JSON list of C-alpha atoms in Angstrom, two decimals:
[
{"chain": "A", "resi": 1, "resn": "MET", "atom": "CA", "xyz": [0.00, 0.00, 0.00]},
{"chain": "A", "resi": 2, "resn": "GLN", "atom": "CA", "xyz": [2.70, 2.52, 1.00]},
{"chain": "A", "resi": 3, "resn": "GLN", "atom": "CA", "xyz": [4.66, 1.62, -2.13]},
{"chain": "A", "resi": 4, "resn": "ASN", "atom": "CA", "xyz": [1.68, 2.59, -4.35]},
{"chain": "A", "resi": 5, "resn": "ILE", "atom": "CA", "xyz": [1.18, 5.85, -2.47]},
{"chain": "A", "resi": 6, "resn": "PHE", "atom": "CA", "xyz": [4.87, 6.73, -2.79]},
{"chain": "A", "resi": 7, "resn": "ARG", "atom": "CA", "xyz": [5.01, 5.72, -6.47]},
{"chain": "A", "resi": 8, "resn": "LYS", "atom": "CA", "xyz": [2.02, 7.96, -7.30]},
{"chain": "A", "resi": 9, "resn": "PHE", "atom": "CA", "xyz": [3.49, 10.84, -5.28]},
{"chain": "A", "resi": 10, "resn": "LEU", "atom": "CA", "xyz": [6.78, 10.56, -7.19]},
{"chain": "A", "resi": 11, "resn": "GLU", "atom": "CA", "xyz": [5.11, 10.18, -10.60]},
{"chain": "A", "resi": 12, "resn": "ASP", "atom": "CA", "xyz": [3.00, 13.30, -9.96]},
{"chain": "A", "resi": 13, "resn": "ARG", "atom": "CA", "xyz": [6.32, 15.15, -9.57]},
{"chain": "A", "resi": 14, "resn": "GLY", "atom": "CA", "xyz": [8.00, 13.61, -12.60]},
{"chain": "A", "resi": 15, "resn": "ARG", "atom": "CA", "xyz": [10.18, 11.26, -10.56]},
{"chain": "A", "resi": 16, "resn": "ARG", "atom": "CA", "xyz": [10.55, 7.49, -10.40]},
{"chain": "A", "resi": 17, "resn": "LEU", "atom": "CA", "xyz": [10.42, 4.96, -7.61]},
{"chain": "A", "resi": 18, "resn": "THR", "atom": "CA", "xyz": [14.00, 3.73, -7.97]},
{"chain": "A", "resi": 19, "resn": "LYS", "atom": "CA", "xyz": [15.34, 0.54, -6.38]},
{"chain": "A", "resi": 20, "resn": "GLN", "atom": "CA", "xyz": [17.17, 2.66, -3.80]},
{"chain": "A", "resi": 21, "resn": "ARG", "atom": "CA", "xyz": [14.09, 4.69, -2.88]},
{"chain": "A", "resi": 22, "resn": "ASN", "atom": "CA", "xyz": [12.00, 1.54, -2.64]},
{"chain": "A", "resi": 23, "resn": "ALA", "atom": "CA", "xyz": [14.61, -0.15, -0.42]},
{"chain": "A", "resi": 24, "resn": "ILE", "atom": "CA", "xyz": [14.65, 2.88, 1.90]},
{"chain": "A", "resi": 25, "resn": "LEU", "atom": "CA", "xyz": [10.83, 2.93, 1.98]},
{"chain": "A", "resi": 26, "resn": "GLN", "atom": "CA", "xyz": [10.70, -0.78, 2.85]},
{"chain": "A", "resi": 27, "resn": "LYS", "atom": "CA", "xyz": [13.39, -0.44, 5.52]},
{"chain": "A", "resi": 28, "resn": "ALA", "atom": "CA", "xyz": [11.65, 2.57, 7.10]},
{"chain": "A", "resi": 29, "resn": "PHE", "atom": "CA", "xyz": [8.35, 0.67, 7.25]},
{"chain": "A", "resi": 30, "resn": "SER", "atom": "CA", "xyz": [10.03, -2.39, 8.73]},
{"chain": "A", "resi": 31, "resn": "CYS", "atom": "CA", "xyz": [11.05, -0.31, 11.74]},
{"chain": "A", "resi": 32, "resn": "LYS", "atom": "CA", "xyz": [8.83, -0.73, 14.74]},
{"chain": "A", "resi": 33, "resn": "GLY", "atom": "CA", "xyz": [8.30, 2.65, 16.36]},
{"chain": "A", "resi": 34, "resn": "HIS", "atom": "CA", "xyz": [10.73, 5.51, 15.93]},
{"chain": "A", "resi": 35, "resn": "PHE", "atom": "CA", "xyz": [13.93, 5.56, 13.91]},
{"chain": "A", "resi": 36, "resn": "ASP", "atom": "CA", "xyz": [16.68, 7.94, 12.89]},
{"chain": "A", "resi": 37, "resn": "PRO", "atom": "CA", "xyz": [18.24, 8.29, 9.42]},
{"chain": "A", "resi": 38, "resn": "GLU", "atom": "CA", "xyz": [21.73, 7.28, 10.53]},
{"chain": "A", "resi": 39, "resn": "SER", "atom": "CA", "xyz": [20.55, 4.00, 12.10]},
{"chain": "A", "resi": 40, "resn": "LEU", "atom": "CA", "xyz": [18.44, 3.28, 9.02]},
{"chain": "A", "resi": 41, "resn": "TYR", "atom": "CA", "xyz": [21.45, 3.89, 6.77]},
{"chain": "A", "resi": 42, "resn": "LEU", "atom": "CA", "xyz": [23.77, 1.72, 8.91]},
{"chain": "A", "resi": 43, "resn": "GLU", "atom": "CA", "xyz": [21.25, -1.15, 9.05]},
{"chain": "A", "resi": 44, "resn": "MET", "atom": "CA", "xyz": [20.87, -1.04, 5.28]},
{"chain": "A", "resi": 45, "resn": "ARG", "atom": "CA", "xyz": [24.64, -1.12, 4.77]},
{"chain": "A", "resi": 46, "resn": "GLN", "atom": "CA", "xyz": [24.98, -4.01, 7.26]},
{"chain": "A", "resi": 47, "resn": "LYS", "atom": "CA", "xyz": [22.49, -6.04, 5.25]},
{"chain": "A", "resi": 48, "resn": "GLY", "atom": "CA", "xyz": [24.35, -5.30, 2.02]},
{"chain": "A", "resi": 49, "resn": "MET", "atom": "CA", "xyz": [21.68, -2.98, 0.64]},
{"chain": "A", "resi": 50, "resn": "LYS", "atom": "CA", "xyz": [22.97, -0.28, -1.66]},
{"chain": "A", "resi": 51, "resn": "ALA", "atom": "CA", "xyz": [21.95, 3.17, -0.48]},
{"chain": "A", "resi": 52, "resn": "SER", "atom": "CA", "xyz": [24.03, 6.23, 0.19]},
{"chain": "A", "resi": 53, "resn": "ARG", "atom": "CA", "xyz": [23.60, 8.29, 3.34]},
{"chain": "A", "resi": 54, "resn": "ALA", "atom": "CA", "xyz": [22.46, 11.23, 1.18]},
{"chain": "A", "resi": 55, "resn": "SER", "atom": "CA", "xyz": [19.84, 9.03, -0.52]},
{"chain": "A", "resi": 56, "resn": "VAL", "atom": "CA", "xyz": [18.44, 7.99, 2.86]},
{"chain": "A", "resi": 57, "resn": "TYR", "atom": "CA", "xyz": [18.07, 11.61, 3.97]},
{"chain": "A", "resi": 58, "resn": "ARG", "atom": "CA", "xyz": [16.61, 12.75, 0.62]},
{"chain": "A", "resi": 59, "resn": "THR", "atom": "CA", "xyz": [14.17, 9.83, 0.48]},
{"chain": "A", "resi": 60, "resn": "LEU", "atom": "CA", "xyz": [13.02, 10.44, 4.06]},
{"chain": "A", "resi": 61, "resn": "ASN", "atom": "CA", "xyz": [12.29, 14.05, 3.11]},
{"chain": "A", "resi": 62, "resn": "LEU", "atom": "CA", "xyz": [10.21, 12.82, 0.15]},
{"chain": "A", "resi": 63, "resn": "LEU", "atom": "CA", "xyz": [8.39, 10.34, 2.40]},
{"chain": "A", "resi": 64, "resn": "CYS", "atom": "CA", "xyz": [7.59, 13.21, 4.77]},
{"chain": "A", "resi": 65, "resn": "GLU", "atom": "CA", "xyz": [6.30, 15.34, 1.89]},
{"chain": "A", "resi": 66, "resn": "CYS", "atom": "CA", "xyz": [3.93, 12.60, 0.78]},
{"chain": "A", "resi": 67, "resn": "GLY", "atom": "CA", "xyz": [2.73, 11.93, 4.33]},
{"chain": "A", "resi": 68, "resn": "LEU", "atom": "CA", "xyz": [3.98, 8.36, 4.77]},
{"chain": "A", "resi": 69, "resn": "VAL", "atom": "CA", "xyz": [6.65, 9.32, 7.30]},
{"chain": "A", "resi": 70, "resn": "GLY", "atom": "CA", "xyz": [6.65, 12.07, 9.89]},
{"chain": "A", "resi": 71, "resn": "LYS", "atom": "CA", "xyz": [9.30, 13.85, 11.89]},
{"chain": "A", "resi": 72, "resn": "VAL", "atom": "CA", "xyz": [8.71, 13.12, 15.55]},
{"chain": "A", "resi": 73, "resn": "SER", "atom": "CA", "xyz": [11.40, 15.16, 17.22]},
{"chain": "A", "resi": 74, "resn": "LYS", "atom": "CA", "xyz": [14.67, 16.95, 16.70]},
{"chain": "A", "resi": 75, "resn": "THR", "atom": "CA", "xyz": [17.31, 16.01, 19.21]},
{"chain": "A", "resi": 76, "resn": "GLU", "atom": "CA", "xyz": [20.98, 16.87, 19.65]},
{"chain": "A", "resi": 77, "resn": "HIS", "atom": "CA", "xyz": [21.66, 13.64, 17.71]},
{"chain": "A", "resi": 78, "resn": "GLY", "atom": "CA", "xyz": [19.40, 14.50, 14.77]},
{"chain": "A", "resi": 79, "resn": "THR", "atom": "CA", "xyz": [15.80, 14.06, 13.72]},
{"chain": "A", "resi": 80, "resn": "ILE", "atom": "CA", "xyz": [13.68, 11.09, 14.83]},
{"chain": "A", "resi": 81, "resn": "TYR", "atom": "CA", "xyz": [11.08, 9.73, 12.38]},
{"chain": "A", "resi": 82, "resn": "GLU", "atom": "CA", "xyz": [8.16, 7.30, 12.35]},
{"chain": "A", "resi": 83, "resn": "HIS", "atom": "CA", "xyz": [5.86, 5.96, 9.67]},
{"chain": "A", "resi": 84, "resn": "THR", "atom": "CA", "xyz": [2.51, 7.70, 9.84]},
{"chain": "A", "resi": 85, "resn": "LEU", "atom": "CA", "xyz": [0.28, 5.40, 7.83]},
{"chain": "A", "resi": 86, "resn": "GLY", "atom": "CA", "xyz": [-2.29, 4.20, 10.33]},
{"chain": "A", "resi": 87, "resn": "SER", "atom": "CA", "xyz": [-3.38, 5.63, 13.64]},
{"chain": "A", "resi": 88, "resn": "HIS", "atom": "CA", "xyz": [-2.70, 9.22, 14.63]},
{"chain": "A", "resi": 89, "resn": "HIS", "atom": "CA", "xyz": [-0.97, 10.03, 17.91]},
{"chain": "A", "resi": 90, "resn": "ASP", "atom": "CA", "xyz": [1.04, 12.80, 19.54]},
{"chain": "A", "resi": 91, "resn": "HIS", "atom": "CA", "xyz": [4.28, 12.79, 21.51]},
{"chain": "A", "resi": 92, "resn": "MET", "atom": "CA", "xyz": [5.85, 13.73, 24.82]},
{"chain": "A", "resi": 93, "resn": "VAL", "atom": "CA", "xyz": [9.62, 14.07, 24.52]},
{"chain": "A", "resi": 94, "resn": "CYS", "atom": "CA", "xyz": [11.93, 13.97, 27.53]},
{"chain": "A", "resi": 95, "resn": "ILE", "atom": "CA", "xyz": [14.59, 16.66, 27.20]},
{"chain": "A", "resi": 96, "resn": "GLY", "atom": "CA", "xyz": [16.68, 14.79, 29.77]},
{"chain": "A", "resi": 97, "resn": "CYS", "atom": "CA", "xyz": [17.08, 11.34, 28.22]},
{"chain": "A", "resi": 98, "resn": "GLY", "atom": "CA", "xyz": [15.32, 11.66, 24.83]},
{"chain": "A", "resi": 99, "resn": "LYS", "atom": "CA", "xyz": [12.57, 9.15, 25.65]},
{"chain": "A", "resi": 100, "resn": "ILE", "atom": "CA", "xyz": [9.51, 9.54, 23.42]},
{"chain": "A", "resi": 101, "resn": "ILE", "atom": "CA", "xyz": [6.08, 8.72, 24.83]},
{"chain": "A", "resi": 102, "resn": "GLU", "atom": "CA", "xyz": [3.22, 8.34, 22.35]},
{"chain": "A", "resi": 103, "resn": "PHE", "atom": "CA", "xyz": [-0.31, 9.28, 23.38]},
{"chain": "A", "resi": 104, "resn": "TYR", "atom": "CA", "xyz": [-3.74, 9.89, 21.91]},
{"chain": "A", "resi": 105, "resn": "SER", "atom": "CA", "xyz": [-6.39, 12.16, 23.38]},
{"chain": "A", "resi": 106, "resn": "GLU", "atom": "CA", "xyz": [-9.90, 12.22, 21.94]},
{"chain": "A", "resi": 107, "resn": "SER", "atom": "CA", "xyz": [-10.62, 15.46, 23.83]},
{"chain": "A", "resi": 108, "resn": "LEU", "atom": "CA", "xyz": [-7.57, 17.16, 22.27]},
{"chain": "A", "resi": 109, "resn": "GLU", "atom": "CA", "xyz": [-8.65, 16.01, 18.81]},
{"chain": "A", "resi": 110, "resn": "LYS", "atom": "CA", "xyz": [-12.15, 17.40, 19.40]},
{"chain": "A", "resi": 111, "resn": "LEU", "atom": "CA", "xyz": [-10.72, 20.69, 20.69]},
{"chain": "A", "resi": 112, "resn": "GLN", "atom": "CA", "xyz": [-8.58, 21.05, 17.56]},
{"chain": "A", "resi": 113, "resn": "ASP", "atom": "CA", "xyz": [-11.62, 20.40, 15.34]},
{"chain": "A", "resi": 114, "resn": "GLU", "atom": "CA", "xyz": [-13.61, 22.97, 17.30]},
{"chain": "A", "resi": 115, "resn": "LEU", "atom": "CA", "xyz": [-10.85, 25.57, 17.01]},
{"chain": "A", "resi": 116, "resn": "CYS", "atom": "CA", "xyz": [-10.64, 25.02, 13.26]},
{"chain": "A", "resi": 117, "resn": "ARG", "atom": "CA", "xyz": [-14.41, 25.42, 12.88]},
{"chain": "A", "resi": 118, "resn": "GLU", "atom": "CA", "xyz": [-14.34, 28.64, 14.93]},
{"chain": "A", "resi": 119, "resn": "GLN", "atom": "CA", "xyz": [-11.66, 30.07, 12.63]},
{"chain": "A", "resi": 120, "resn": "ASP", "atom": "CA", "xyz": [-13.28, 28.72, 9.44]},
{"chain": "A", "resi": 121, "resn": "PHE", "atom": "CA", "xyz": [-10.09, 26.74, 8.87]},
{"chain": "A", "resi": 122, "resn": "GLU", "atom": "CA", "xyz": [-9.84, 23.34, 7.20]},
{"chain": "A", "resi": 123, "resn": "GLY", "atom": "CA", "xyz": [-7.16, 21.44, 9.12]},
{"chain": "A", "resi": 124, "resn": "LYS", "atom": "CA", "xyz": [-5.51, 18.52, 7.35]},
{"chain": "A", "resi": 125, "resn": "SER", "atom": "CA", "xyz": [-2.89, 17.41, 9.86]},
{"chain": "A", "resi": 126, "resn": "HIS", "atom": "CA", "xyz": [-1.12, 18.53, 13.00]},
{"chain": "A", "resi": 127, "resn": "ILE", "atom": "CA", "xyz": [1.92, 17.75, 15.08]},
{"chain": "A", "resi": 128, "resn": "LEU", "atom": "CA", "xyz": [1.78, 18.04, 18.84]},
{"chain": "A", "resi": 129, "resn": "GLU", "atom": "CA", "xyz": [4.97, 17.58, 20.83]},
{"chain": "A", "resi": 130, "resn": "ILE", "atom": "CA", "xyz": [5.15, 18.24, 24.54]},
{"chain": "A", "resi": 131, "resn": "ARG", "atom": "CA", "xyz": [8.69, 18.65, 25.85]},
{"chain": "A", "resi": 132, "resn": "GLY", "atom": "CA", "xyz": [9.61, 18.11, 29.48]},
{"chain": "A", "resi": 133, "resn": "TYR", "atom": "CA", "xyz": [11.06, 15.50, 31.84]},
{"chain": "A", "resi": 134, "resn": "CYS", "atom": "CA", "xyz": [10.00, 11.87, 32.19]},
{"chain": "A", "resi": 135, "resn": "ARG", "atom": "CA", "xyz": [9.53, 10.30, 35.62]},
{"chain": "A", "resi": 136, "resn": "HIS", "atom": "CA", "xyz": [12.99, 8.69, 35.55]},
{"chain": "A", "resi": 137, "resn": "CYS", "atom": "CA", "xyz": [14.77, 11.98, 34.82]},
{"chain": "A", "resi": 138, "resn": "ARG", "atom": "CA", "xyz": [12.70, 13.91, 37.38]},
{"chain": "A", "resi": 139, "resn": "MET", "atom": "CA", "xyz": [13.66, 11.35, 40.05]},
{"chain": "A", "resi": 140, "resn": "GLY", "atom": "CA", "xyz": [17.35, 11.51, 39.17]},
{"chain": "A", "resi": 141, "resn": "LYS", "atom": "CA", "xyz": [17.81, 15.26, 39.14]},
{"chain": "A", "resi": 142, "resn": "ASN", "atom": "CA", "xyz": [16.36, 18.46, 40.41]},
{"chain": "A", "resi": 143, "resn": "VAL", "atom": "CA", "xyz": [14.83, 19.74, 37.16]},
{"chain": "A", "resi": 144, "resn": "LEU", "atom": "CA", "xyz": [15.11, 23.39, 38.20]},
{"chain": "A", "resi": 145, "resn": "GLY", "atom": "CA", "xyz": [18.69, 23.43, 39.31]},
{"chain": "A", "resi": 146, "resn": "GLY", "atom": "CA", "xyz": [20.84, 20.47, 38.32]},
{"chain": "A", "resi": 147, "resn": "GLU", "atom": "CA", "xyz": [21.58, 17.31, 40.28]},
{"chain": "A", "resi": 148, "resn": "SER", "atom": "CA", "xyz": [19.66, 16.49, 43.43]},
{"chain": "A", "resi": 149, "resn": "SER", "atom": "CA", "xyz": [21.51, 15.94, 46.67]}
]
């Protein structure tokens, strides 16, 4: 299914679904949960798949443009991605350890729809990311002033 969506997206822009792009698409969709471009690239190389680092980054950008993949978070180590075909959810990102917690809130979704109606706005998608500290990081340090004693 995702291959057909990506092929049509590329064809509409005068591009082709090359073997490299298809391999990157398949590898991205084989990931369970979140992934980063560098890990994706290294896994592909380990398995003998031919794809350059630049091709991985370019293809991920194309996958984001067509809506099959989304950027979850930007960290000091780079951008984290996930495939978005399927159920919608939002994220809480720990700025201490980088942990990403997925959540879904029906009341938030309804509020967003209501806000769009009030502004006569047709929303198509959204990204909600709440940044803060997970329980583990809060227990290990005083969030306001460094390490706890």
